[in-house]
Amino acid sequence: MDLEQFSTGQRNKPLSVSCYQEAPSYSQISPSNENVISDRWQPWWEGYQPISYKLCTRSGNETEFRDLVTRCNNVGVYIYVDAIINHMCGTTAGAGNHSTCGSYFNAKTENFPAVPYSVWDFNDGKCKSRSGDIEDYHDIPQVRDCRLSGLLDLALEKDYVRSKVAEYMNHLIDIGVAGFRIDAAKHMWPGDIKAFLDKLKDLNTQWFSAGTKPFIYQEVIDLGGEPITGSQYFGNGRVTEFKYGAKLGTVIRKWNGEKMAYLKNWGEGWGFVPSDRALVFVDNHDNQRGHGAGGASILTFWDARLYKMAVGFMLAHPYGFTRVMSSFRWPRYFVDGQDVNDWVGPPSNSDGSTKPVTINADTTCGNDWVCEHRWRQIRNMVIFRNVVDGQPFSNWWDNGSNQVAFGRGNKGFIVFNNDDWAMDVNLQTGLPAGTYCDVISGEKEDNRCTGSQVYVSGDGMANFQISNHAEDPFMAIHVNAKL
């Protein structure tokens, strides 16, 4: 199964429209609770600065949110909410009702009456750094008890705070959400996370089997070299494997002498967390802007040709629980290597309202919504992943450089040419004999193929020819694309 992350700010209402398309089985949406409004331009990161647990943001109100969840659940697209639990807004947010629901707050006195939280519900007394912020990532108590970038750090060892968090998450479960991304999990004690997760209800039986637990994945940036590791959080659920996108980007870009041939032991062999604990992605809302983790190697929609290859590899490979990004464009402007517009929020009208997600004739999106999940190559690789689910990694081949191929048992096969010369090889696919439609250059429609065709002989062999100048220098076939 596959997970799709919608970029920060997409409207609840247009988002629900995409539930009726060929969407992945799960969608991660932006934070759903009330947040600060920092200025009239409303940067995207406002959504990560809570004021209360009321369900109203720039994306819509609670009625619209309920409609989104219901409509998506009814067509088998289940919603994961990005849960901001570690903190409230930043210390510089001031006081007033400049928030998405209009709730009053005072960041200076740490007063959030709409929850309610008071000064006693924050970690100021526990933090031992001079500034009150995290200053040393090798000091575990500091990372977990001090303020992340000035954000007011909640005292999650208090049962009252745990109960308010669980109350919010249970409200979302009642509405019908299927799980949660736990933002900034690295900045919370694993035992505190367990304590509020233990208070959660089973999922709503209107859509889920009785006794089904919410799916949990925790944002833990662990690139190595720090005492806090992803493995410390395995008891609570999956963890984000940030090394995945950073390393895959380096390989696909052919930086530092890396080659795709080296991907033969991809996964745990590269020092990643165990597959059944990993949530993996090529990019996310932070690192596609140079924030978070991964650095310059991260591939994004701005690097579309290489990006499609990386996402294709991720979706074909059995390692981890995969997440596909769905973004919006912003006016990038680099000064001394830094994008000074990395704060820009979703496509908006002159009055600040978010533009709707329009759908083009070819099913891609307009209005500066990128919608990578709708790109034919990525959409079809999501289908590929579902077709080959449970099949073993098999029939690896490489040329010692950047031409590689592998199969998934007798259900699917994928081939890449990331070299600077043409590819013409005969490979063992492991697939039944027949004519297959390449789902990268086209797709099967009725009983014909809109793209290239691949002929698999009785012994499972097939010839693959991929130009290094091709728009998409990779091919993929699976049993449901057999003519």
PDB file of N, CA and C in Angstrom, residues 134 136-145 184-190 219-233 243:
ATOM      1  N   ILE A 134      16.783  24.614  22.259  1.00  0.00           N
ATOM      2  CA  ILE A 134      17.749  23.527  22.075  1.00  0.00           C
ATOM      3  C   ILE A 134      19.033  24.130  21.524  1.00  0.00           C
ATOM      4  N   ASP A 136      22.197  22.099  22.011  1.00  0.00           N
ATOM      5  CA  ASP A 136      23.151  21.003  21.858  1.00  0.00           C
ATOM      6  C   ASP A 136      22.394  19.708  21.582  1.00  0.00           C
ATOM      7  N   TYR A 137      22.473  19.215  20.338  1.00  0.00           N
ATOM      8  CA  TYR A 137      21.748  18.004  19.963  1.00  0.00           C
ATOM      9  C   TYR A 137      22.394  16.724  20.490  1.00  0.00           C
ATOM     10  N   HIS A 138      23.500  16.856  21.206  1.00  0.00           N
ATOM     11  CA  HIS A 138      24.100  15.700  21.869  1.00  0.00           C
ATOM     12  C   HIS A 138      23.651  15.595  23.325  1.00  0.00           C
ATOM     13  N   ASP A 139      22.837  16.539  23.766  1.00  0.00           N
ATOM     14  CA  ASP A 139      22.299  16.559  25.129  1.00  0.00           C
ATOM     15  C   ASP A 139      20.839  16.106  25.050  1.00  0.00           C
ATOM     16  N   ILE A 140      20.579  14.837  25.377  1.00  0.00           N
ATOM     17  CA  ILE A 140      19.243  14.258  25.170  1.00  0.00           C
ATOM     18  C   ILE A 140      18.153  15.014  25.931  1.00  0.00           C
ATOM     19  N   PRO A 141      18.307  15.297  27.241  1.00  0.00           N
ATOM     20  CA  PRO A 141      17.243  16.043  27.927  1.00  0.00           C
ATOM     21  C   PRO A 141      16.980  17.416  27.297  1.00  0.00           C
ATOM     22  N   GLN A 142      18.022  18.053  26.808  1.00  0.00           N
ATOM     23  CA  GLN A 142      17.843  19.366  26.179  1.00  0.00           C
ATOM     24  C   GLN A 142      17.018  19.251  24.901  1.00  0.00           C
ATOM     25  N   VAL A 143      17.303  18.230  24.086  1.00  0.00           N
ATOM     26  CA  VAL A 143      16.569  18.039  22.831  1.00  0.00           C
ATOM     27  C   VAL A 143      15.089  17.783  23.093  1.00  0.00           C
ATOM     28  N   ARG A 144      14.794  17.142  24.236  1.00  0.00           N
ATOM     29  CA  ARG A 144      13.411  16.736  24.506  1.00  0.00           C
ATOM     30  C   ARG A 144      12.666  17.643  25.482  1.00  0.00           C
ATOM     31  N   ASP A 145      13.380  18.482  26.205  1.00  0.00           N
ATOM     32  CA  ASP A 145      12.720  19.332  27.204  1.00  0.00           C
ATOM     33  C   ASP A 145      12.804  20.823  26.889  1.00  0.00           C
ATOM     34  N   ALA A 184       7.715  16.110  15.082  1.00  0.00           N
ATOM     35  CA  ALA A 184       8.745  16.424  16.084  1.00  0.00           C
ATOM     36  C   ALA A 184       8.836  15.378  17.192  1.00  0.00           C
ATOM     37  N   ALA A 185       8.633  14.100  16.848  1.00  0.00           N
ATOM     38  CA  ALA A 185       8.678  13.040  17.861  1.00  0.00           C
ATOM     39  C   ALA A 185      10.046  12.969  18.539  1.00  0.00           C
ATOM     40  N   LYS A 186      11.085  13.300  17.798  1.00  0.00           N
ATOM     41  CA  LYS A 186      12.446  13.300  18.356  1.00  0.00           C
ATOM     42  C   LYS A 186      12.547  14.210  19.575  1.00  0.00           C
ATOM     43  N   HIS A 187      11.688  15.214  19.652  1.00  0.00           N
ATOM     44  CA  HIS A 187      11.732  16.220  20.721  1.00  0.00           C
ATOM     45  C   HIS A 187      10.801  15.878  21.885  1.00  0.00           C
ATOM     46  N   MET A 188      10.297  14.642  21.868  1.00  0.00           N
ATOM     47  CA  MET A 188       9.475  14.135  22.979  1.00  0.00           C
ATOM     48  C   MET A 188      10.095  12.839  23.482  1.00  0.00           C
ATOM     49  N   TRP A 189       9.903  12.550  24.774  1.00  0.00           N
ATOM     50  CA  TRP A 189      10.376  11.293  25.335  1.00  0.00           C
ATOM     51  C   TRP A 189       9.500  10.162  24.809  1.00  0.00           C
ATOM     52  N   PRO A 190      10.097   9.062  24.338  1.00  0.00           N
ATOM     53  CA  PRO A 190       9.290   7.949  23.806  1.00  0.00           C
ATOM     54  C   PRO A 190       8.218   7.479  24.791  1.00  0.00           C
ATOM     55  N   GLU A 219       7.933  11.408  13.341  1.00  0.00           N
ATOM     56  CA  GLU A 219       9.015  12.151  12.693  1.00  0.00           C
ATOM     57  C   GLU A 219      10.240  12.150  13.609  1.00  0.00           C
ATOM     58  N   VAL A 220      11.216  11.334  13.259  1.00  0.00           N
ATOM     59  CA  VAL A 220      12.480  11.272  13.998  1.00  0.00           C
ATOM     60  C   VAL A 220      13.598  11.462  12.986  1.00  0.00           C
ATOM     61  N   ILE A 221      14.211  12.643  12.989  1.00  0.00           N
ATOM     62  CA  ILE A 221      15.321  12.899  12.067  1.00  0.00           C
ATOM     63  C   ILE A 221      16.579  12.292  12.681  1.00  0.00           C
ATOM     64  N   ASP A 222      17.020  11.180  12.090  1.00  0.00           N
ATOM     65  CA  ASP A 222      18.189  10.450  12.582  1.00  0.00           C
ATOM     66  C   ASP A 222      19.090  10.159  11.391  1.00  0.00           C
ATOM     67  N   LEU A 223      20.036  11.047  11.161  1.00  0.00           N
ATOM     68  CA  LEU A 223      21.000  10.849  10.071  1.00  0.00           C
ATOM     69  C   LEU A 223      22.289  10.216  10.584  1.00  0.00           C
ATOM     70  N   GLY A 224      22.293   9.807  11.855  1.00  0.00           N
ATOM     71  CA  GLY A 224      23.487   9.244  12.470  1.00  0.00           C
ATOM     72  C   GLY A 224      24.290  10.337  13.168  1.00  0.00           C
ATOM     73  N   GLY A 225      25.081   9.944  14.151  1.00  0.00           N
ATOM     74  CA  GLY A 225      25.972  10.893  14.811  1.00  0.00           C
ATOM     75  C   GLY A 225      25.382  11.604  16.008  1.00  0.00           C
ATOM     76  N   GLU A 226      24.129  11.278  16.368  1.00  0.00           N
ATOM     77  CA  GLU A 226      23.498  11.881  17.548  1.00  0.00           C
ATOM     78  C   GLU A 226      23.021  10.767  18.480  1.00  0.00           C
ATOM     79  N   PRO A 227      22.896  11.056  19.773  1.00  0.00           N
ATOM     80  CA  PRO A 227      22.478  10.001  20.711  1.00  0.00           C
ATOM     81  C   PRO A 227      21.013   9.605  20.585  1.00  0.00           C
ATOM     82  N   ILE A 228      20.164  10.476  20.047  1.00  0.00           N
ATOM     83  CA  ILE A 228      18.763  10.105  19.843  1.00  0.00           C
ATOM     84  C   ILE A 228      18.643   9.396  18.500  1.00  0.00           C
ATOM     85  N   THR A 229      18.092   8.181  18.526  1.00  0.00           N
ATOM     86  CA  THR A 229      17.982   7.367  17.320  1.00  0.00           C
ATOM     87  C   THR A 229      16.537   6.959  17.076  1.00  0.00           C
ATOM     88  N   GLY A 230      16.249   6.633  15.836  1.00  0.00           N
ATOM     89  CA  GLY A 230      14.914   6.177  15.482  1.00  0.00           C
ATOM     90  C   GLY A 230      14.504   4.933  16.246  1.00  0.00           C
ATOM     91  N   SER A 231      15.468   4.064  16.539  1.00  0.00           N
ATOM     92  CA  SER A 231      15.142   2.793  17.199  1.00  0.00           C
ATOM     93  C   SER A 231      14.533   2.988  18.578  1.00  0.00           C
ATOM     94  N   GLN A 232      14.789   4.139  19.202  1.00  0.00           N
ATOM     95  CA  GLN A 232      14.229   4.410  20.529  1.00  0.00           C
ATOM     96  C   GLN A 232      12.704   4.583  20.475  1.00  0.00           C
ATOM     97  N   TYR A 233      12.160   4.725  19.256  1.00  0.00           N
ATOM     98  CA  TYR A 233      10.730   5.008  19.089  1.00  0.00           C
ATOM     99  C   TYR A 233       9.960   3.837  18.469  1.00  0.00           C
ATOM    100  N   LYS A 243      17.278   9.081   6.092  1.00  0.00           N
ATOM    101  CA  LYS A 243      18.467   8.706   5.312  1.00  0.00           C
ATOM    102  C   LYS A 243      18.067   8.203   3.930  1.00  0.00           C
TER     103      LYS A 243
END
